[in-house]
Tab-separated table of N, CA and C in Angstrom:
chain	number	residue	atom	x	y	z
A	1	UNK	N	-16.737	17.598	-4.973
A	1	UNK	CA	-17.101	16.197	-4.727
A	1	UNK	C	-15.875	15.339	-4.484
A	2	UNK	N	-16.147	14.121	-3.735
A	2	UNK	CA	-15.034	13.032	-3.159
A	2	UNK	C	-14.526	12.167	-4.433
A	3	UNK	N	-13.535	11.706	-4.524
A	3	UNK	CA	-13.957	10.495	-4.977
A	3	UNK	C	-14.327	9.289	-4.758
A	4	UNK	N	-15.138	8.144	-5.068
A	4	UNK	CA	-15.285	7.426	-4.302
A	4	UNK	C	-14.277	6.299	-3.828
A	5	UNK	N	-14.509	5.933	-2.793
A	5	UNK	CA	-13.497	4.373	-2.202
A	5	UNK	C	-13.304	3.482	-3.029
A	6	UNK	N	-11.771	3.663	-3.470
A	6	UNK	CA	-11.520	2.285	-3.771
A	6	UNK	C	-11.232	1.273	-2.731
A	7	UNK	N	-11.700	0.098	-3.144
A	7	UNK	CA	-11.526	-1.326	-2.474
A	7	UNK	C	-10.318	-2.174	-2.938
A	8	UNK	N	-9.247	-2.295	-2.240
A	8	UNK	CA	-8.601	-3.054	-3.209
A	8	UNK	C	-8.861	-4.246	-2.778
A	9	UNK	N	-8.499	-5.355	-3.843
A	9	UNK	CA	-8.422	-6.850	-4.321
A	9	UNK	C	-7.721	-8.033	-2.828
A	10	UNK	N	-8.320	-8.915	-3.165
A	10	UNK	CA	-7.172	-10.032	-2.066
A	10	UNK	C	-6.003	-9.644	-2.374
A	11	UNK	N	-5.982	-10.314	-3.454
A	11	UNK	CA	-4.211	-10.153	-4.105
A	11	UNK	C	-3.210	-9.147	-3.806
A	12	UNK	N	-4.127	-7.620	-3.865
A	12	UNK	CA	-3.319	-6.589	-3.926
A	12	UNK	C	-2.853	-6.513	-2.028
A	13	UNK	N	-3.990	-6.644	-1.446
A	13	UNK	CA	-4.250	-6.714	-0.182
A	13	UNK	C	-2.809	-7.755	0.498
A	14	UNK	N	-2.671	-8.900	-0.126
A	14	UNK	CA	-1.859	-9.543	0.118
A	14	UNK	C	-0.449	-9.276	-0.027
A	15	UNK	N	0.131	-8.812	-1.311
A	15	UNK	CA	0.971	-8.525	-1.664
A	15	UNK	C	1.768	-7.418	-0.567
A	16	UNK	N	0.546	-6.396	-0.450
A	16	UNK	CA	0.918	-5.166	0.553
A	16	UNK	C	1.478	-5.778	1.791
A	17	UNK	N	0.690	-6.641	2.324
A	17	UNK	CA	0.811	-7.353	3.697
A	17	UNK	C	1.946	-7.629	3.581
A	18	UNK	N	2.682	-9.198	2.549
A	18	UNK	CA	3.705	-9.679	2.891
A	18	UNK	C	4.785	-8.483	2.635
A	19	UNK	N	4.858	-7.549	1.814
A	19	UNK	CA	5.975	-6.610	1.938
A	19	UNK	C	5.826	-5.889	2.726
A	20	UNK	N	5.122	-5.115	3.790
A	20	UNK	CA	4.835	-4.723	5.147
A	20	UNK	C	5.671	-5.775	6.433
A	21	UNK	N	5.783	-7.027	6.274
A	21	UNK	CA	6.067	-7.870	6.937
A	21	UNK	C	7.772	-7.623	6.949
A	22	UNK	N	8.081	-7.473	5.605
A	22	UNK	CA	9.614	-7.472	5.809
A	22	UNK	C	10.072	-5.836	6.188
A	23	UNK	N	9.176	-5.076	5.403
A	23	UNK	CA	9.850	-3.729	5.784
A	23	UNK	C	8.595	-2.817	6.138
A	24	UNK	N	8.702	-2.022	7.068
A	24	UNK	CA	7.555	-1.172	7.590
A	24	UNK	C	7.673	0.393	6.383
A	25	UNK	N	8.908	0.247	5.547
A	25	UNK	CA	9.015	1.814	5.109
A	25	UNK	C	9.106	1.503	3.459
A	26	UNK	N	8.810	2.215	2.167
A	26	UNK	CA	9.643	1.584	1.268
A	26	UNK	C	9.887	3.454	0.541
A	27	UNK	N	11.365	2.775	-0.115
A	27	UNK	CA	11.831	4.155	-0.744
A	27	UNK	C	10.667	4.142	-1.927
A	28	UNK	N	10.735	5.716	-2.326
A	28	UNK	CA	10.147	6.098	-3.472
A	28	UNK	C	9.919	5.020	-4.694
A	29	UNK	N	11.168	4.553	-5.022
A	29	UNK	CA	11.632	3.315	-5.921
A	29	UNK	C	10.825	2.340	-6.165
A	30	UNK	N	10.787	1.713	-4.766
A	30	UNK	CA	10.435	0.548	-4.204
A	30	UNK	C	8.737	0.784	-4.425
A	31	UNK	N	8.500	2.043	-3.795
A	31	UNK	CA	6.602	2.035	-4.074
A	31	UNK	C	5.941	1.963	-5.360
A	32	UNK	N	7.447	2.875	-5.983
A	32	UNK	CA	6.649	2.999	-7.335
A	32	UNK	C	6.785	1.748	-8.388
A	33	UNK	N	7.514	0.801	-7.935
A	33	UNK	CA	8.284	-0.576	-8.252
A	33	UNK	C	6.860	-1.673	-7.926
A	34	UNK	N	6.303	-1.763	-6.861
A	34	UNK	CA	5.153	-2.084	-6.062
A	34	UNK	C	3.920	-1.945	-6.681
A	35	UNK	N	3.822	-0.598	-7.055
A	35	UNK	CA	2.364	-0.101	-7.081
A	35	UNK	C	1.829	0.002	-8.783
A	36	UNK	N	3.002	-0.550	-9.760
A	36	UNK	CA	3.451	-0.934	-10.647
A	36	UNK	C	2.814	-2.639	-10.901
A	37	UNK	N	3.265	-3.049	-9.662
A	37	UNK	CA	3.298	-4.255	-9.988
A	37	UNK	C	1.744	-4.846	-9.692
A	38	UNK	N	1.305	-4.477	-8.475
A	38	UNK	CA	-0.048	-4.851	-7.990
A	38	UNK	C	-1.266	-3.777	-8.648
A	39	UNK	N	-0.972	-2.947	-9.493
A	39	UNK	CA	-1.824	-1.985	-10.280
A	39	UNK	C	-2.693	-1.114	-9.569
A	40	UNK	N	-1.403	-0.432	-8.466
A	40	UNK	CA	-2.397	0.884	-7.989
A	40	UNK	C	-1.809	2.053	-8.308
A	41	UNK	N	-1.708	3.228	-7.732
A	41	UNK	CA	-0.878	4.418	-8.001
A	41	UNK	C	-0.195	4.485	-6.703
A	42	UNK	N	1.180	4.998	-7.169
A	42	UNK	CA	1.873	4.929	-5.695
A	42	UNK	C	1.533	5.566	-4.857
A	43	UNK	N	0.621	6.558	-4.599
A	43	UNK	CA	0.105	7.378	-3.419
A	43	UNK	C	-0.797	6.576	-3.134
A	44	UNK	N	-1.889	5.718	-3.341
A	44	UNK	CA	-2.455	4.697	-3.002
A	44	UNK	C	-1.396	3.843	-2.084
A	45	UNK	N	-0.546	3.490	-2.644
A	45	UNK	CA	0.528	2.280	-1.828
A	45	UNK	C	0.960	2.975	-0.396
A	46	UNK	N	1.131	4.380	-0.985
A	46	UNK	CA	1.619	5.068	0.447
A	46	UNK	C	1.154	5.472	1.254
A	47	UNK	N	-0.409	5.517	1.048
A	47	UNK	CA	-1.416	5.865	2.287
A	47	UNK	C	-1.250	4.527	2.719
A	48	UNK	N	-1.444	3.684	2.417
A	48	UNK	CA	-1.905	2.720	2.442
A	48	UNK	C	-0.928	2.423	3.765
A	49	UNK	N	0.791	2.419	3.311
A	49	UNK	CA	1.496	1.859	4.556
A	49	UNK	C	1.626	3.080	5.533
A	50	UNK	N	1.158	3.925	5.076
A	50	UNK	CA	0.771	5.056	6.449
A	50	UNK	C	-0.401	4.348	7.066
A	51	UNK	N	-1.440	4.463	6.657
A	51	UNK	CA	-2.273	3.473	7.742
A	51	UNK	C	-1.626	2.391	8.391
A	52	UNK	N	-1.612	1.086	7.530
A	52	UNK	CA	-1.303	-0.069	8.083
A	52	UNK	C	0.101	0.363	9.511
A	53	UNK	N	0.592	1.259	9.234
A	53	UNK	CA	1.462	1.855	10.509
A	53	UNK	C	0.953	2.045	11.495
A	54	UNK	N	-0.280	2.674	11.612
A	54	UNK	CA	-1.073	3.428	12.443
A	54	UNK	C	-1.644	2.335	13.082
A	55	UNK	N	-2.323	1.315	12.949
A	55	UNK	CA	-3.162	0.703	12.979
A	55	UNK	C	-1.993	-0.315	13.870
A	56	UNK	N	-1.160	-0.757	13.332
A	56	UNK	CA	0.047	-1.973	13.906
A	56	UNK	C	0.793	-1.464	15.442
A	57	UNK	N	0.600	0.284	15.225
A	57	UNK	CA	1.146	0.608	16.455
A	57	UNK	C	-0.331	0.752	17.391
A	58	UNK	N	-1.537	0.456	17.419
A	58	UNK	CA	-2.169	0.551	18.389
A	58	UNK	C	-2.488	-0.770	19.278
């Protein structure tokens, strides 16, 4: 079985955005610094700017 979709929050949603804005990449550090802060798990943070990549280059 899957697990199901998480949805994340405005906030978290936001947060991602404006640090996407300054940097398209973040070190290990930095995600786990991030994903810390907005309360996800850093592989969450890092799909996450793998998409938002995907999506910005089309």
């Amino acid at each position: 079985r899957r697990k199901r979709r998480i949805l994340f929050n405005q906030l978290q949603i936001h947060q991602l955005e404006k640090i996407f804005r300054r940097q398209k990449y973040l070190s290990a550090a930095e995600r786990d610094q991030l994903s810390s802060m907005i309360g996800l798990s850093p592989t969450q943070v890092k799909i996450w700017f793998q998409n938002h990549r995907y999506k910005t280059k089309k």
